[in-house]
Amino acid sequence: MTAPADISGVRLIIDLAALTRNWKRLGEFAPRAETAAVVKADAYGLGLTEVVPALVEAGCRSFFVADPSEALAVRALTPQSRVFVLSGLNEANRGLYREHRLTPVLNSVEDIAVWREAAKDQTSPLPAALHVDTGMNRLGLRIEEARSVSTDASGLGNVRLELVMSHLACADQPANPMTGEQRSRFEAVRALFPGTPASLANSAGILQNAALGFDLTRPGIALYGGEAIEGAMGPMEVVVTAQARIVQVRDVRKGERIGYGATHECADDSRIAIAAIGYGDGYHRIASGSGVPLRKLLPGAHGHVAGERVPLVGRISMDLAAFDISALPDKYVKQGDWIEVFGENVALDDVARAAGTIGYELLTALSRRAERHYLPVHTRTH
Ligand SMILES: *Cc1c(COP(=O)(O)O)cnc(C)c1O
């Protein structure tokens, strides 16, 4: 790893060893299934270029991405793995799928026709996954359509199904009966394609019930240390720590106000740390809490500095945020120090809750201007 330049206001510490441990642990939840990895949206904001090789080294051989452009990036990093593309096959790009050996997830009768046409003149069959909707109504064939595909022997032409899959809508809520309903519909779908490996579970499905694992699992968020099931990290480790540089420490008198809109009035003389992070870095303004009009009054986010949890005060700006460090002894925190905004001490999902959102959105919004420090899978000695 090159020496950090330390010139950015925000640094992200991304622990690739924790990531691969999370991947292995997810595998233990469904020991009979292959564990794939969902790396769409630049590996949930962590960086494909680093995440994919780390997972390949750990043994991962199947990757899922959202669209063909991401698929090309993954293909360039791993010539041997299967790269499943969740959406975006069309007549214009089907040649690209063939050329780069991408596996399209066929979501509709139209998709099947496009891929069958692409496979027509090939000497060996082209692989595909078939996505059947079991209740989410996002992507996938209707069950009746899947039944027609299964009974029409010539319908797939020279296309070889490597996977039949569906996606869970409510697995993050273990008590929700919809998961059970989707599971039984999926059992019926799977029976239409005997011998074809089946896949249903996202992170929450894997952690919730081993019976949802089938032949291949598709974890995303849990790999990256986000809560798949609300309020439960389970055995997953934190992967990303975001820290902001404190660019000023100021004394603010009782009755004075802080930030845009002057929303926060200091109830006492206070010491305030101004940190170089804001919504321009993906630290959403709405995490300011009641300083921003919200449908529901939520408490604001916290930071962690010098061993102490400290509240965010006032509104988050584009590049700056203020934290009340009055609880810490004088001179304990100084300009140039780093404050954690999420990571080991401040849970990613706590910040997400303060912003009325989910960890997924915080991670995928992570700044491109932040300095990224990747902790390697192995500490190499040269
Ligand atoms: C994003 C996605 C996943 C991964 O979901 P997580 O909740 O992040 O584990 C799995 N399958 C499909 C079809 C997806 O779109």
Coordinates of C-alpha atoms and ligand atoms in Angstrom, one line a residue:
M1 CA 0.0 0.0 0.0
T2 CA 1.3 3.4 -0.9
A3 CA 1.9 5.8 2.0
P4 CA -1.2 7.9 2.8
A5 CA -0.9 11.5 1.7
D6 CA -3.1 12.6 4.6
I7 CA -4.4 15.7 2.8
S8 CA -8.1 15.0 2.7
G9 CA -10.7 16.1 5.2
V10 CA -12.2 12.6 5.3
R11 CA -10.5 9.2 5.4
L12 CA -12.1 5.9 5.0
I13 CA -10.4 2.9 6.5
I14 CA -11.6 -0.2 4.8
D15 CA -10.7 -3.5 6.4
L16 CA -10.4 -6.1 3.7
A17 CA -9.5 -8.8 6.2
A18 CA -12.8 -8.2 8.1
L19 CA -14.6 -8.2 4.7
T20 CA -13.3 -11.7 3.9
R21 CA -14.0 -13.0 7.4
N22 CA -17.6 -11.8 6.9
W23 CA -17.8 -13.6 3.6
K24 CA -16.5 -16.8 5.2
R25 CA -18.9 -16.5 8.1
L26 CA -21.9 -16.0 5.8
G27 CA -20.8 -19.3 4.1
E28 CA -21.0 -21.1 7.5
F29 CA -24.7 -20.1 7.8
A30 CA -25.5 -22.0 4.6
P31 CA -22.8 -24.7 4.4
R32 CA -24.3 -26.6 1.5
A33 CA -24.6 -23.5 -0.6
E34 CA -22.1 -21.7 -2.7
T35 CA -21.5 -18.2 -1.3
A36 CA -21.5 -15.6 -4.0
A37 CA -20.9 -11.8 -3.4
V38 CA -23.0 -8.9 -4.5
V39 CA -20.7 -6.1 -5.6
K40 CA -23.0 -3.7 -7.3
A41 CA -22.6 0.0 -6.9
D42 CA -18.8 -0.2 -6.7
A43 CA -19.1 -2.9 -4.0
Y44 CA -21.6 -0.8 -1.9
G45 CA -19.2 2.2 -2.2
L46 CA -16.2 0.4 -0.8
G47 CA -14.4 0.0 -4.2
L48 CA -14.6 -2.9 -6.6
T49 CA -10.9 -2.7 -7.5
E50 CA -9.9 -3.7 -3.9
V51 CA -13.0 -5.7 -2.8
V52 CA -13.2 -8.2 -5.7
P53 CA -9.5 -9.4 -5.6
A54 CA -9.9 -9.8 -1.8
L55 CA -13.0 -12.0 -2.2
V56 CA -11.4 -14.0 -5.0
E57 CA -8.5 -14.7 -2.8
A58 CA -10.9 -15.8 0.0
G59 CA -12.4 -18.3 -2.5
C60 CA -15.4 -16.4 -4.0
R61 CA -16.1 -17.5 -7.6
S62 CA -19.5 -15.9 -8.4
F63 CA -20.2 -12.1 -8.4
F64 CA -23.4 -10.2 -8.9
V65 CA -23.5 -6.7 -10.3
A66 CA -26.3 -4.4 -11.3
D67 CA -25.4 -3.5 -14.9
P68 CA -23.1 -4.4 -17.8
S69 CA -20.6 -1.6 -17.1
E70 CA -20.0 -2.9 -13.6
A71 CA -19.7 -6.4 -15.0
L72 CA -16.9 -5.3 -17.3
A73 CA -15.0 -3.8 -14.3
V74 CA -15.4 -7.1 -12.4
R75 CA -14.4 -9.2 -15.4
A76 CA -11.2 -7.2 -15.7
L77 CA -10.4 -8.1 -12.1
T78 CA -11.2 -11.8 -12.2
P79 CA -11.0 -13.6 -15.5
Q80 CA -12.2 -16.9 -14.1
S81 CA -15.2 -16.0 -12.0
R82 CA -18.8 -16.0 -13.0
V83 CA -20.2 -12.5 -13.3
F84 CA -24.0 -12.3 -13.1
V85 CA -25.6 -9.1 -14.3
L86 CA -28.8 -8.4 -12.5
S87 CA -30.3 -6.2 -15.2
G88 CA -29.6 -4.4 -18.4
L89 CA -29.4 -7.0 -21.2
N90 CA -30.6 -5.7 -24.5
E91 CA -30.1 -6.2 -28.3
A92 CA -27.4 -3.6 -28.5
N93 CA -25.2 -5.0 -25.7
R94 CA -25.8 -8.7 -26.0
G95 CA -22.5 -9.1 -28.0
L96 CA -20.6 -7.6 -25.1
Y97 CA -22.1 -10.1 -22.7
R98 CA -20.9 -12.9 -25.0
E99 CA -17.5 -11.4 -25.6
H100 CA -16.7 -10.9 -21.9
R101 CA -18.5 -14.1 -20.8
L102 CA -21.0 -12.3 -18.6
T103 CA -24.0 -14.2 -17.3
P104 CA -27.2 -12.3 -17.8
V105 CA -30.0 -12.6 -15.2
L106 CA -33.0 -13.0 -17.5
N107 CA -35.9 -11.1 -16.0
S108 CA -38.5 -11.3 -18.6
V109 CA -39.7 -13.2 -21.7
E110 CA -38.1 -10.4 -23.7
D111 CA -34.7 -10.9 -22.0
I112 CA -34.9 -14.6 -22.9
A113 CA -35.6 -13.8 -26.5
V114 CA -32.6 -11.5 -26.7
W115 CA -30.2 -14.1 -25.1
R116 CA -31.6 -17.0 -27.1
E117 CA -30.9 -15.0 -30.3
A118 CA -27.3 -14.2 -29.0
A119 CA -26.8 -17.9 -28.4
K120 CA -28.2 -19.2 -31.7
D121 CA -25.0 -19.4 -33.7
Q122 CA -22.7 -20.3 -30.8
T123 CA -20.9 -23.7 -30.8
S124 CA -21.4 -24.1 -27.0
P125 CA -24.5 -23.0 -25.1
L126 CA -24.5 -19.6 -23.4
P127 CA -25.1 -19.5 -19.6
A128 CA -27.9 -17.5 -18.0
A129 CA -29.7 -17.2 -14.7
L130 CA -33.5 -17.1 -14.7
H131 CA -35.1 -14.7 -12.2
V132 CA -38.6 -15.5 -11.2
D133 CA -40.7 -13.0 -9.2
T134 CA -42.2 -14.5 -6.0
G135 CA -44.0 -11.4 -4.8
M136 CA -41.7 -8.4 -4.8
N137 CA -42.8 -7.2 -8.2
R138 CA -39.5 -5.6 -9.1
L139 CA -37.7 -7.8 -11.6
G140 CA -38.4 -11.4 -12.8
L141 CA -40.8 -13.5 -14.7
R142 CA -44.2 -14.2 -13.4
I143 CA -44.6 -17.8 -12.1
E144 CA -46.9 -18.6 -15.0
E145 CA -44.3 -17.4 -17.5
A146 CA -41.6 -19.5 -15.8
R147 CA -43.9 -22.5 -16.0
S148 CA -44.2 -22.0 -19.8
V149 CA -40.5 -21.7 -20.1
S150 CA -40.0 -24.9 -18.2
T151 CA -42.5 -26.9 -20.4
D152 CA -41.3 -25.5 -23.7
A153 CA -38.2 -27.6 -24.3
S154 CA -37.1 -25.5 -27.3
G155 CA -37.9 -22.1 -25.7
L156 CA -34.4 -21.6 -24.3
G157 CA -32.7 -22.7 -27.5
N158 CA -28.9 -22.8 -27.0
V159 CA -29.1 -21.1 -23.6
R160 CA -28.0 -23.1 -20.5
L161 CA -29.6 -22.2 -17.2
E162 CA -27.0 -22.1 -14.5
L163 CA -29.3 -20.7 -11.8
V164 CA -32.9 -20.1 -11.0
M165 CA -33.3 -17.3 -8.6
S166 CA -35.8 -15.0 -6.8
H167 CA -35.4 -12.1 -4.4
L168 CA -36.8 -11.6 -0.9
A169 CA -38.8 -8.4 -0.2
C170 CA -38.9 -8.5 3.6
A171 CA -36.1 -10.7 5.0
D172 CA -34.8 -7.8 7.1
Q173 CA -38.0 -8.3 9.3
P174 CA -37.8 -11.8 10.6
A175 CA -41.4 -11.8 11.8
N176 CA -42.8 -10.8 8.4
P177 CA -44.8 -13.7 7.0
M178 CA -44.0 -12.7 3.4
T179 CA -40.6 -14.5 3.5
G180 CA -42.3 -17.8 4.2
E181 CA -44.8 -17.2 1.4
Q182 CA -42.0 -16.3 -1.0
R183 CA -40.1 -19.4 0.1
S184 CA -43.0 -21.7 -0.7
R185 CA -43.6 -20.1 -4.1
F186 CA -39.8 -20.4 -4.8
E187 CA -39.9 -24.2 -3.9
A188 CA -42.6 -24.6 -6.6
V189 CA -40.6 -22.6 -9.1
R190 CA -37.4 -24.6 -8.4
A191 CA -39.3 -27.8 -8.9
L192 CA -40.0 -26.7 -12.5
F193 CA -36.2 -26.7 -13.2
P194 CA -34.9 -29.9 -11.7
G195 CA -31.1 -30.0 -11.6
T196 CA -30.7 -26.3 -11.9
P197 CA -29.0 -24.7 -8.9
A198 CA -31.4 -22.4 -7.0
S199 CA -30.8 -19.1 -5.2
L200 CA -33.1 -17.0 -3.0
A201 CA -31.2 -15.5 0.0
N202 CA -29.7 -12.0 0.3
S203 CA -27.8 -11.2 3.5
A204 CA -30.9 -11.0 5.7
G205 CA -32.2 -14.3 4.3
I206 CA -28.9 -16.1 5.0
L207 CA -28.7 -14.8 8.6
Q208 CA -32.4 -15.4 9.3
N209 CA -32.9 -19.0 8.2
A210 CA -30.5 -21.6 6.9
A211 CA -33.4 -23.1 4.9
L212 CA -33.4 -20.1 2.6
G213 CA -29.8 -20.8 1.5
F214 CA -30.6 -23.3 -1.3
D215 CA -27.7 -23.8 -3.6
L216 CA -26.2 -20.3 -3.8
T217 CA -26.5 -17.3 -1.6
R218 CA -26.2 -13.7 -2.6
P219 CA -24.9 -11.6 0.3
G220 CA -24.3 -7.9 -0.1
I221 CA -24.7 -5.6 2.9
A222 CA -23.6 -8.1 5.5
L223 CA -20.2 -8.5 3.8
Y224 CA -19.6 -4.8 4.2
G225 CA -20.5 -4.7 7.9
G226 CA -24.0 -3.2 7.6
E227 CA -27.0 -4.5 9.5
A228 CA -29.0 -6.9 7.2
I229 CA -31.6 -7.5 9.9
E230 CA -32.6 -4.3 11.6
G231 CA -31.0 -3.9 15.0
A232 CA -28.8 -7.0 14.6
M233 CA -25.2 -7.1 13.4
G234 CA -25.1 -10.8 14.2
P235 CA -21.5 -12.1 14.0
M236 CA -20.6 -9.7 11.2
E237 CA -17.6 -7.4 11.7
V238 CA -17.3 -3.7 11.0
V239 CA -15.5 -3.1 7.7
V240 CA -15.7 0.6 7.1
T241 CA -14.6 3.4 9.5
A242 CA -15.1 7.0 8.4
Q243 CA -13.2 9.7 10.1
A244 CA -13.2 13.4 9.5
R245 CA -10.4 15.8 10.3
I246 CA -11.1 18.5 12.9
V247 CA -10.2 21.8 11.2
Q248 CA -11.1 24.1 14.1
V249 CA -11.9 23.9 17.8
R250 CA -13.9 26.9 19.1
D251 CA -15.3 28.1 22.3
V252 CA -19.0 29.2 22.0
R253 CA -20.7 31.2 24.7
K254 CA -24.0 30.3 26.3
G255 CA -26.9 31.5 24.1
E256 CA -24.9 31.6 20.9
R257 CA -25.9 29.6 17.9
I258 CA -24.3 27.2 15.4
G259 CA -24.4 26.7 11.7
Y260 CA -26.8 27.3 8.9
G261 CA -30.3 28.3 10.0
A262 CA -28.7 29.0 13.4
T263 CA -30.7 26.0 14.6
H264 CA -28.7 25.0 17.6
E265 CA -28.5 27.3 20.6
C266 CA -25.8 26.5 23.1
A267 CA -27.5 26.1 26.5
D268 CA -24.1 26.6 28.2
D269 CA -20.6 27.8 27.3
S270 CA -19.5 25.0 25.0
R271 CA -16.5 23.7 23.1
I272 CA -17.2 22.8 19.5
A273 CA -15.2 20.8 17.1
I274 CA -15.7 21.6 13.5
A275 CA -15.0 18.6 11.3
A276 CA -14.3 18.5 7.6
I277 CA -17.2 16.3 6.6
G278 CA -20.6 17.1 5.2
Y279 CA -23.2 16.0 2.7
G280 CA -20.7 16.5 -0.1
D281 CA -19.0 13.4 1.4
G282 CA -22.2 11.4 1.8
Y283 CA -22.7 12.5 5.4
H284 CA -26.4 13.3 4.8
R285 CA -27.7 16.7 6.0
I286 CA -30.8 15.0 7.3
A287 CA -28.6 13.2 10.0
S288 CA -28.5 16.6 11.7
G289 CA -31.6 15.5 13.4
S290 CA -34.3 18.0 14.4
G291 CA -32.2 20.9 13.0
V292 CA -33.6 19.9 9.7
P293 CA -37.4 19.7 9.1
L294 CA -38.3 16.0 9.2
R295 CA -41.5 14.1 9.0
K296 CA -40.6 12.5 12.3
L297 CA -38.3 14.1 14.9
L298 CA -35.2 12.1 15.0
P299 CA -32.2 12.6 17.2
G300 CA -29.1 13.7 15.3
A301 CA -26.0 11.6 14.7
H302 CA -22.9 11.3 17.0
G303 CA -19.2 11.3 16.5
H304 CA -16.5 9.6 18.5
V305 CA -13.3 11.3 19.6
A306 CA -10.8 10.8 22.3
G307 CA -12.8 7.9 23.7
E308 CA -16.0 9.9 24.0
R309 CA -19.3 9.8 22.1
V310 CA -20.1 13.4 21.2
P311 CA -23.3 14.8 19.7
L312 CA -23.5 16.5 16.4
V313 CA -24.9 20.0 16.8
G314 CA -26.5 22.3 14.2
R315 CA -27.0 21.4 10.6
I316 CA -24.5 19.4 8.5
S317 CA -23.1 21.6 5.8
M318 CA -21.7 20.5 2.5
D319 CA -18.1 20.1 3.8
L320 CA -18.4 20.7 7.5
A321 CA -20.2 19.4 10.6
A322 CA -20.0 20.6 14.2
F323 CA -19.7 18.3 17.3
D324 CA -20.1 19.4 20.9
I325 CA -17.0 18.2 22.7
S326 CA -17.7 20.1 26.0
A327 CA -17.8 16.8 27.9
L328 CA -14.1 16.3 27.2
P329 CA -11.3 18.0 29.2
D330 CA -9.9 21.2 27.8
K331 CA -7.2 20.8 25.1
Y332 CA -8.0 17.1 24.8
V333 CA -9.2 17.5 21.3
K334 CA -7.3 19.8 19.0
Q335 CA -7.2 21.0 15.4
G336 CA -5.8 18.2 13.2
D337 CA -7.3 15.4 15.2
W338 CA -9.6 12.8 13.6
I339 CA -13.2 12.3 14.7
E340 CA -15.0 9.0 13.8
V341 CA -18.4 9.6 12.2
F342 CA -19.1 5.8 11.9
G343 CA -17.1 2.6 12.3
E344 CA -16.0 0.7 15.3
N345 CA -17.4 3.1 17.9
V346 CA -20.4 4.7 16.1
A347 CA -22.5 2.1 14.3
L348 CA -23.0 2.8 10.6
D349 CA -26.7 1.9 11.1
D350 CA -27.1 4.3 14.0
V351 CA -26.0 7.1 11.7
A352 CA -28.4 5.8 9.1
R353 CA -31.2 5.7 11.6
A354 CA -30.5 9.3 12.5
A355 CA -30.8 10.1 8.8
G356 CA -34.0 8.2 8.5
T357 CA -32.3 5.8 6.1
I358 CA -30.4 2.5 5.9
G359 CA -26.7 1.7 6.0
Y360 CA -26.8 0.7 2.3
E361 CA -27.5 4.3 1.4
L362 CA -24.7 5.8 3.6
L363 CA -22.2 3.3 2.1
T364 CA -23.1 3.8 -1.5
A365 CA -23.1 7.6 -1.0
L366 CA -19.5 7.5 0.4
S367 CA -17.4 10.3 -0.9
R368 CA -15.0 10.0 -3.8
R369 CA -13.0 12.8 -2.4
A370 CA -12.2 10.9 0.8
E371 CA -8.8 9.3 1.2
R372 CA -9.2 5.6 1.2
H373 CA -6.9 3.4 3.3
Y374 CA -7.3 -0.3 2.6
L375 CA -6.2 -2.7 5.3
P376 CA -4.9 -5.7 3.4
V377 CA -6.2 -9.3 3.8
H378 CA -2.7 -10.4 4.8
T379 CA 0.0 -8.2 6.4
R380 CA 2.8 -8.8 3.9
T381 CA 6.4 -8.9 5.0
H382 CA 8.9 -8.0 2.4
Ligands
LIG1 C1 -28.7 -6.2 -4.0 C2 -29.2 -7.6 -4.1 C3 -28.8 -8.6 -3.3 C4 -27.9 -8.3 -2.0 O1 -28.8 -7.8 -1.0 P1 -28.3 -7.5 0.5 O2 -29.5 -7.1 1.2 O3 -27.3 -6.4 0.3 O4 -27.6 -8.7 1.0 C5 -29.1 -9.9 -3.6 N1 -29.9 -10.2 -4.6 C6 -30.4 -9.3 -5.5 C7 -31.2 -9.7 -6.6 C8 -30.1 -7.9 -5.2 O5 -30.5 -7.0 -6.0

